[in-house]
MMTF fields as JSON, N, C-alpha, C and O atoms, coordinates in Angstrom:
{
  "mmtfVersion": "1.0.0",
  "mmtfProducer": "UNKNOWN",
  "numBonds": 423,
  "numAtoms": 424,
  "numGroups": 106,
  "numChains": 1,
  "numModels": 1,
  "chainsPerModel": [1],
  "groupsPerChain": [106],
  "chainIdList": ["A"],
  "bondAtomList": [4, 2, 8, 6, 12, 10, 16, 14, 20, 18, 24, 22, 28, 26, 32, 30, 36, 34, 40, 38, 44, 42, 48, 46, 52, 50, 56, 54, 60, 58, 64, 62, 68, 66, 72, 70, 76, 74, 80, 78, 84, 82, 88, 86, 92, 90, 96, 94, 100, 98, 104, 102, 108, 106, 112, 110, 116, 114, 120, 118, 124, 122, 128, 126, 132, 130, 136, 134, 140, 138, 144, 142, 148, 146, 152, 150, 156, 154, 160, 158, 164, 162, 168, 166, 172, 170, 176, 174, 180, 178, 184, 182, 188, 186, 192, 190, 196, 194, 200, 198, 204, 202, 208, 206, 212, 210, 216, 214, 220, 218, 224, 222, 228, 226, 232, 230, 236, 234, 240, 238, 244, 242, 248, 246, 252, 250, 256, 254, 260, 258, 264, 262, 268, 266, 272, 270, 276, 274, 280, 278, 284, 282, 288, 286, 292, 290, 296, 294, 300, 298, 304, 302, 308, 306, 312, 310, 316, 314, 320, 318, 324, 322, 328, 326, 332, 330, 336, 334, 340, 338, 344, 342, 348, 346, 352, 350, 356, 354, 360, 358, 364, 362, 368, 366, 372, 370, 376, 374, 380, 378, 384, 382, 388, 386, 392, 390, 396, 394, 400, 398, 404, 402, 408, 406, 412, 410, 416, 414, 420, 418],
  "bondOrderList": [1, 1, 1, 1, 1, 1, 1, 1, 1, 1, 1, 1, 1, 1, 1, 1, 1, 1, 1, 1, 1, 1, 1, 1, 1, 1, 1, 1, 1, 1, 1, 1, 1, 1, 1, 1, 1, 1, 1, 1, 1, 1, 1, 1, 1, 1, 1, 1, 1, 1, 1, 1, 1, 1, 1, 1, 1, 1, 1, 1, 1, 1, 1, 1, 1, 1, 1, 1, 1, 1, 1, 1, 1, 1, 1, 1, 1, 1, 1, 1, 1, 1, 1, 1, 1, 1, 1, 1, 1, 1, 1, 1, 1, 1, 1, 1, 1, 1, 1, 1, 1, 1, 1, 1, 1],
  "groupList": [{"groupName": "UNK", "atomNameList": ["N", "CA", "C", "O"], "elementList": ["N", "C", "C", "O"], "formalChargeList": [0, 0, 0, 0], "bondAtomList": [1, 0, 2, 1, 3, 2], "bondOrderList": [1, 1, 2], "singleLetterCode": "X", "chemCompType": "L-PEPTIDE LINKING"}],
  "groupTypeList": [0, 0, 0, 0, 0, 0, 0, 0, 0, 0, 0, 0, 0, 0, 0, 0, 0, 0, 0, 0, 0, 0, 0, 0, 0, 0, 0, 0, 0, 0, 0, 0, 0, 0, 0, 0, 0, 0, 0, 0, 0, 0, 0, 0, 0, 0, 0, 0, 0, 0, 0, 0, 0, 0, 0, 0, 0, 0, 0, 0, 0, 0, 0, 0, 0, 0, 0, 0, 0, 0, 0, 0, 0, 0, 0, 0, 0, 0, 0, 0, 0, 0, 0, 0, 0, 0, 0, 0, 0, 0, 0, 0, 0, 0, 0, 0, 0, 0, 0, 0, 0, 0, 0, 0, 0, 0],
  "groupIdList": [1, 2, 3, 4, 5, 6, 7, 8, 9, 10, 11, 12, 13, 14, 15, 16, 17, 18, 19, 20, 21, 22, 23, 24, 25, 26, 27, 28, 29, 30, 31, 32, 33, 34, 35, 36, 37, 38, 39, 40, 41, 42, 43, 44, 45, 46, 47, 48, 49, 50, 51, 52, 53, 54, 55, 56, 57, 58, 59, 60, 61, 62, 63, 64, 65, 66, 67, 68, 69, 70, 71, 72, 73, 74, 75, 76, 77, 78, 79, 80, 81, 82, 83, 84, 85, 86, 87, 88, 89, 90, 91, 92, 93, 94, 95, 96, 97, 98, 99, 100, 101, 102, 103, 104, 105, 106],
  "secStructList": [7, 7, 2, 2, 2, 2, 2, 2, 2, 2, 2, 2, 2, 2, 2, 2, 2, 2, 2, 2, 2, 2, 2, 2, 2, 2, 2, 2, 2, 2, 2, 2, 2, 2, 2, 7, 7, 7, 1, 1, 6, 6, 7, 2, 2, 2, 2, 2, 2, 2, 2, 2, 2, 2, 2, 2, 2, 2, 2, 2, 2, 2, 2, 2, 2, 2, 2, 2, 2, 2, 2, 2, 2, 2, 6, 1, 1, 7, 4, 4, 4, 2, 2, 2, 2, 2, 2, 2, 2, 2, 2, 2, 2, 2, 2, 2, 2, 2, 2, 2, 2, 2, 1, 7, 7, 7],
  "xCoordList": [76.642, 75.689, 74.828, 75.332, 73.551, 72.643, 72.784, 73.37, 72.229, 72.279, 71.494, 71.917, 70.38, 69.582, 70.348, 70.243, 71.115, 71.909, 73.0, 73.295, 73.608, 74.658, 74.083, 74.705, 72.899, 72.274, 71.904, 72.119, 71.357, 70.983, 72.234, 72.214, 73.313, 74.557, 75.143, 75.651, 75.076, 75.574, 74.716, 75.232, 73.407, 72.516, 72.749, 72.728, 72.971, 73.233, 74.514, 74.561, 75.533, 76.79, 76.638, 77.182, 75.908, 75.704, 74.898, 75.266, 73.796, 72.988, 73.771, 73.63, 74.587, 75.383, 76.345, 76.487, 77.001, 77.952, 77.235, 77.679, 76.146, 75.411, 74.895, 75.051, 74.29, 73.735, 74.817, 74.635, 75.935, 77.034, 77.604, 77.89, 77.77, 78.261, 77.249, 77.632, 75.962, 74.932, 74.928, 74.774, 75.093, 75.104, 76.358, 76.291, 77.486, 78.704, 78.566, 78.987, 77.986, 77.738, 76.761, 76.909, 75.769, 74.83, 75.506, 75.176, 76.445, 77.204, 78.017, 78.086, 78.626, 79.419, 78.523, 78.862, 77.392, 76.478, 75.873, 75.659, 75.603, 75.077, 76.06, 75.669, 77.339, 78.36, 78.362, 78.4, 78.323, 78.315, 77.081, 77.159, 75.951, 74.708, 74.579, 74.021, 75.081, 74.831, 75.944, 75.664, 77.18, 78.281, 78.96, 79.798, 78.634, 79.19, 78.314, 77.091, 78.939, 78.219, 78.633, 79.82, 77.668, 78.024, 78.609, 78.324, 79.415, 80.04, 79.059, 79.292, 77.975, 76.953, 75.833, 75.815, 74.891, 73.775, 74.226, 73.542, 75.348, 75.86, 76.573, 76.856, 76.869, 77.627, 76.687, 76.387, 76.229, 75.229, 75.786, 75.038, 77.063, 77.649, 77.588, 77.251, 77.914, 77.854, 76.412, 76.128, 75.508, 74.097, 73.54, 72.815, 73.87, 73.406, 74.047, 73.398, 75.305, 75.959, 75.332, 75.174, 74.973, 74.311, 72.95, 72.576, 72.214, 70.893, 71.014, 70.206, 72.013, 72.205, 72.564, 72.055, 73.436, 73.792, 72.571, 72.41, 71.718, 70.516, 69.535, 68.906, 69.401, 68.522, 69.06, 68.3, 70.364, 70.958, 70.821, 70.642, 70.904, 70.718, 69.288, 69.078, 68.312, 66.917, 66.723, 66.079, 67.278, 67.156, 67.831, 67.284, 69.008, 69.711, 68.949, 68.952, 68.301, 67.493, 66.325, 66.045, 65.644, 64.519, 65.011, 64.438, 66.075, 66.611, 67.14, 66.924, 67.824, 68.33, 67.205, 67.312, 66.128, 64.984, 64.336, 63.966, 64.198, 63.626, 64.536, 64.067, 65.839, 66.783, 66.883, 67.085, 66.747, 66.874, 65.563, 65.578, 64.445, 63.164, 63.045, 62.523, 63.522, 63.38, 64.099, 63.46, 65.396, 66.038, 65.565, 65.579, 65.148, 64.632, 63.294, 63.032, 62.47, 61.165, 61.315, 60.528, 62.331, 62.554, 63.308, 63.451, 63.79, 64.49, 65.966, 66.619, 66.499, 67.919, 68.776, 69.855, 68.308, 69.04, 68.206, 66.988, 68.889, 68.218, 67.489, 67.751, 66.585, 65.778, 66.563, 66.094, 67.739, 68.486, 69.06, 69.64, 68.915, 69.323, 68.315, 68.639, 67.117, 66.098, 66.278, 66.03, 66.689, 66.767, 67.768, 67.439, 68.963, 69.862, 69.28, 69.426, 68.624, 68.042, 66.939, 66.781, 66.18, 65.129, 65.758, 65.267, 66.829, 67.531, 68.103, 68.019, 68.682, 69.212, 68.096, 68.281, 66.962, 65.833, 65.356, 65.134, 65.198, 64.729, 65.74, 65.354, 67.034, 68.058, 68.105, 68.271, 67.961, 67.943, 66.765, 66.917, 65.596, 64.408, 64.571, 64.248, 65.07, 65.258, 66.249, 66.036, 67.327, 68.32, 67.764, 68.056, 66.972, 66.35, 65.407, 65.391, 64.635, 63.719, 64.514, 64.157, 65.581, 66.389, 67.062, 67.115, 67.566, 68.199, 67.161, 67.449, 65.967, 64.911, 64.529, 64.299, 64.455, 64.099, 65.278, 65.084, 66.468, 67.619, 68.139, 68.617, 68.053, 68.588, 67.517, 67.632, 66.479, 65.409, 65.909, 66.778, 65.342, 65.7, 64.984, 63.768, 65.732, 65.146, 64.523, 63.986],
  "yCoordList": [77.973, 79.051, 79.149, 79.008, 79.387, 79.468, 80.818, 81.765, 80.864, 82.094, 83.217, 84.372, 82.89, 83.908, 84.475, 85.668, 83.644, 84.12, 85.077, 86.05, 84.796, 85.686, 87.023, 88.064, 87.01, 88.253, 89.095, 90.307, 88.477, 89.21, 89.782, 90.91, 89.005, 89.494, 90.649, 91.604, 90.571, 91.668, 92.916, 94.032, 92.716, 93.858, 94.48, 95.702, 93.64, 94.152, 94.985, 96.05, 94.504, 95.248, 96.577, 97.586, 96.591, 97.825, 98.831, 100.003, 98.375, 99.279, 99.792, 100.951, 98.937, 99.355, 100.464, 101.44, 100.325, 101.348, 102.657, 103.722, 102.586, 103.794, 104.521, 105.736, 103.782, 104.417, 104.887, 105.89, 104.175, 104.622, 105.944, 106.843, 106.065, 107.326, 108.443, 109.559, 108.153, 109.165, 109.597, 110.783, 108.658, 109.005, 109.784, 110.686, 109.454, 110.23, 111.653, 112.606, 111.801, 113.134, 113.894, 115.101, 113.2, 113.83, 114.296, 115.356, 113.508, 113.93, 115.183, 116.084, 115.245, 116.42, 117.657, 118.728, 117.505, 118.637, 119.036, 120.219, 118.047, 118.342, 119.138, 120.051, 118.792, 119.562, 121.004, 121.942, 121.17, 122.522, 123.312, 124.517, 122.645, 123.345, 123.653, 124.687, 122.781, 122.935, 123.63, 124.329, 123.458, 123.95, 125.208, 125.773, 125.658, 126.923, 128.056, 128.018, 129.045, 130.178, 131.455, 131.665, 132.307, 133.603, 134.523, 134.371, 135.459, 136.377, 137.419, 138.02, 137.631, 138.586, 138.631, 137.867, 139.549, 139.689, 140.181, 139.956, 140.833, 141.386, 140.347, 140.625, 139.181, 138.143, 137.33, 136.171, 137.964, 137.328, 136.127, 135.201, 136.124, 134.984, 133.711, 132.644, 133.825, 132.651, 132.209, 131.012, 133.16, 132.822, 132.111, 131.125, 132.602, 131.948, 130.577, 129.654, 130.428, 129.122, 128.115, 126.943, 128.572, 127.7, 127.279, 126.11, 128.223, 127.904, 126.941, 126.022, 127.147, 126.24, 124.835, 123.849, 124.743, 123.423, 122.745, 121.531, 123.513, 122.939, 122.464, 121.418, 123.216, 122.791, 121.524, 120.59, 121.476, 120.266, 119.078, 117.943, 119.34, 118.278, 117.736, 116.528, 118.618, 118.179, 117.347, 116.298, 117.818, 117.089, 115.726, 114.716, 115.701, 114.426, 113.503, 112.287, 114.055, 113.243, 112.588, 111.408, 113.348, 112.789, 111.737, 110.652, 112.058, 111.077, 109.831, 108.712, 110.024, 108.88, 108.013, 106.787, 108.656, 107.897, 107.095, 105.937, 107.7, 106.974, 105.838, 104.745, 106.102, 105.06, 103.927, 102.775, 104.226, 103.175, 102.419, 101.282, 103.021, 102.348, 101.113, 100.082, 101.22, 100.113, 98.85, 97.802, 98.899, 97.65, 97.154, 95.951, 98.064, 97.624, 96.918, 95.888, 97.453, 96.843, 95.462, 94.558, 95.301, 94.011, 93.033, 91.864, 93.484, 92.614, 92.449, 91.567, 93.287, 93.21, 93.832, 93.325, 94.914, 95.595, 95.62, 95.442, 95.844, 95.914, 97.249, 98.204, 97.299, 98.504, 99.671, 100.807, 99.431, 100.535, 101.481, 102.506, 101.168, 102.093, 103.225, 104.225, 103.102, 104.139, 105.374, 106.481, 105.259, 106.461, 107.543, 108.72, 107.234, 108.356, 109.367, 110.565, 108.963, 109.986, 110.796, 111.984, 110.162, 110.89, 111.929, 113.053, 111.561, 112.506, 113.662, 114.814, 113.371, 114.44, 115.394, 116.611, 114.856, 115.688, 116.566, 117.761, 115.999, 116.778, 117.837, 118.952, 117.503, 118.491, 119.63, 120.79, 119.307, 120.357, 121.292, 122.508, 120.742, 121.572, 122.43, 123.618, 121.83, 122.582, 123.733, 124.83, 123.477, 124.542, 125.643, 126.819, 125.283, 126.309, 127.188, 128.407, 126.589, 127.36, 128.249, 129.407, 127.712, 128.49, 129.67, 130.767, 129.47, 130.561, 131.627, 132.823, 131.192, 132.154, 133.03, 134.227, 132.466, 133.25, 134.043, 135.155, 133.508, 134.189, 135.312, 136.328, 135.144, 136.133, 136.485, 136.092, 137.213, 137.542, 138.494, 139.336, 138.336, 139.196, 140.513, 140.545, 141.602, 142.932, 143.473, 144.58],
  "zCoordList": [117.111, 117.302, 116.056, 114.942, 116.229, 115.096, 114.397, 114.922, 113.211, 112.421, 113.123, 113.097, 113.733, 114.435, 115.625, 115.911, 116.322, 117.445, 117.015, 117.709, 115.852, 115.348, 114.9, 115.112, 114.281, 113.843, 115.058, 115.058, 116.078, 117.29, 117.972, 118.464, 117.998, 118.581, 117.805, 118.393, 116.475, 115.649, 115.832, 115.901, 115.91, 116.115, 117.486, 117.63, 118.491, 119.835, 119.846, 120.46, 119.177, 119.118, 118.404, 118.852, 117.301, 116.55, 117.361, 117.445, 117.96, 118.773, 119.977, 120.368, 120.557, 121.711, 121.336, 122.072, 120.209, 119.767, 119.461, 119.889, 118.733, 118.356, 119.602, 119.727, 120.504, 121.704, 122.675, 123.364, 122.734, 123.59, 123.079, 123.87, 121.766, 121.193, 121.436, 121.786, 121.253, 121.497, 122.966, 123.258, 123.884, 125.306, 125.691, 126.526, 125.102, 125.368, 124.832, 125.489, 123.659, 123.117, 124.006, 124.201, 124.541, 125.469, 126.749, 127.282, 127.237, 128.426, 128.14, 128.976, 126.978, 126.594, 126.467, 126.971, 125.797, 125.65, 126.997, 127.264, 127.835, 129.158, 129.993, 130.722, 129.888, 130.596, 130.104, 130.9, 128.789, 128.236, 128.618, 128.859, 128.673, 128.988, 130.478, 130.846, 131.328, 132.761, 133.536, 134.51, 133.135, 133.967, 133.455, 134.158, 132.272, 131.782, 132.301, 132.166, 132.884, 133.464, 132.736, 132.486, 132.393, 131.81, 132.88, 134.068, 132.451, 133.4, 133.929, 134.978, 133.213, 133.642, 132.623, 131.657, 132.859, 131.927, 130.551, 129.553, 130.503, 129.256, 128.397, 127.232, 128.918, 128.199, 127.312, 127.597, 126.226, 125.372, 124.611, 124.298, 124.313, 123.588, 124.421, 123.909, 125.704, 126.573, 126.79, 126.819, 126.94, 127.149, 125.919, 126.05, 124.731, 123.5, 123.329, 122.837, 123.725, 123.66, 124.605, 124.26, 125.8, 126.768, 126.235, 126.33, 125.676, 125.131, 123.949, 123.814, 123.099, 121.964, 122.434, 121.901, 123.425, 123.959, 124.586, 124.465, 125.246, 125.848, 124.783, 124.944, 123.706, 122.611, 121.97, 121.716, 121.705, 121.131, 122.083, 121.643, 123.381, 124.37, 124.319, 124.425, 124.159, 124.021, 122.753, 122.783, 121.649, 120.38, 120.495, 120.051, 121.085, 121.253, 122.197, 122.003, 123.209, 124.109, 123.392, 123.604, 122.543, 121.787, 120.796, 120.704, 120.052, 119.093, 119.798, 119.333, 120.908, 121.663, 122.207, 122.232, 122.642, 123.137, 122.019, 122.215, 120.862, 119.725, 119.276, 118.959, 119.251, 118.837, 119.852, 119.466, 121.12, 122.124, 122.327, 122.8, 121.984, 122.168, 121.268, 121.691, 120.046, 119.091, 119.569, 119.656, 119.882, 120.312, 121.681, 121.937, 122.557, 123.858, 123.653, 124.275, 122.807, 122.529, 121.893, 122.173, 121.034, 120.369, 121.257, 120.899, 122.404, 123.329, 123.023, 123.58, 122.145, 121.797, 122.897, 123.201, 123.491, 124.561, 125.837, 125.811, 126.943, 128.244, 128.405, 127.673, 129.359, 129.577, 130.15, 130.083, 130.708, 131.307, 130.256, 130.615, 128.972, 127.916, 127.737, 127.097, 128.274, 128.109, 129.011, 128.533, 130.268, 131.118, 130.688, 130.836, 130.169, 129.834, 128.848, 129.089, 127.745, 126.87, 127.544, 127.264, 128.424, 129.14, 130.059, 130.158, 130.722, 131.6, 130.782, 131.206, 129.618, 128.761, 128.339, 128.356, 127.968, 127.557, 128.704, 128.513, 129.877, 131.029, 131.455, 131.805, 131.43, 131.778, 130.767, 131.144, 129.498, 128.47, 128.635, 128.524, 128.896, 129.107, 130.361, 130.351, 131.432, 132.676, 132.493, 133.008, 131.762, 131.544, 130.648, 130.866, 129.649, 128.808, 129.619, 129.444, 130.489, 131.336, 132.29, 132.506, 132.857, 133.791, 133.084, 133.641, 131.894, 131.143, 130.787, 130.84, 130.429, 130.07, 131.249, 131.072, 132.447, 133.621, 134.19, 134.681, 134.136, 134.729, 133.839, 134.345, 132.532, 131.582, 130.562, 129.401, 130.958, 130.007, 128.917, 129.149, 127.74, 126.623, 126.797, 126.986, 126.734, 126.952, 125.699, 125.705]
}
């Protein structure tokens, strides 16, 4: 195997690990943002936790998209690494909008 092939393989492995960890963290934050329900309008701690998880999901979506764009553009990774961060970003935005309309601040 040539030296260039080994470097590309090492880079592929590193990017795969980094993006896999980022996507797993996104799944965890997505679960927290989407499936936790407050007990009522008075449950401000749960509402703030949901909003925080949604904001972190948006940030992770943007960072994941930026991190996955580089190796996909260089041909190190396949294009299917791009949709998960986009989905995380869209879900985070949707949950933030839903929380804002369902539980308005008085």
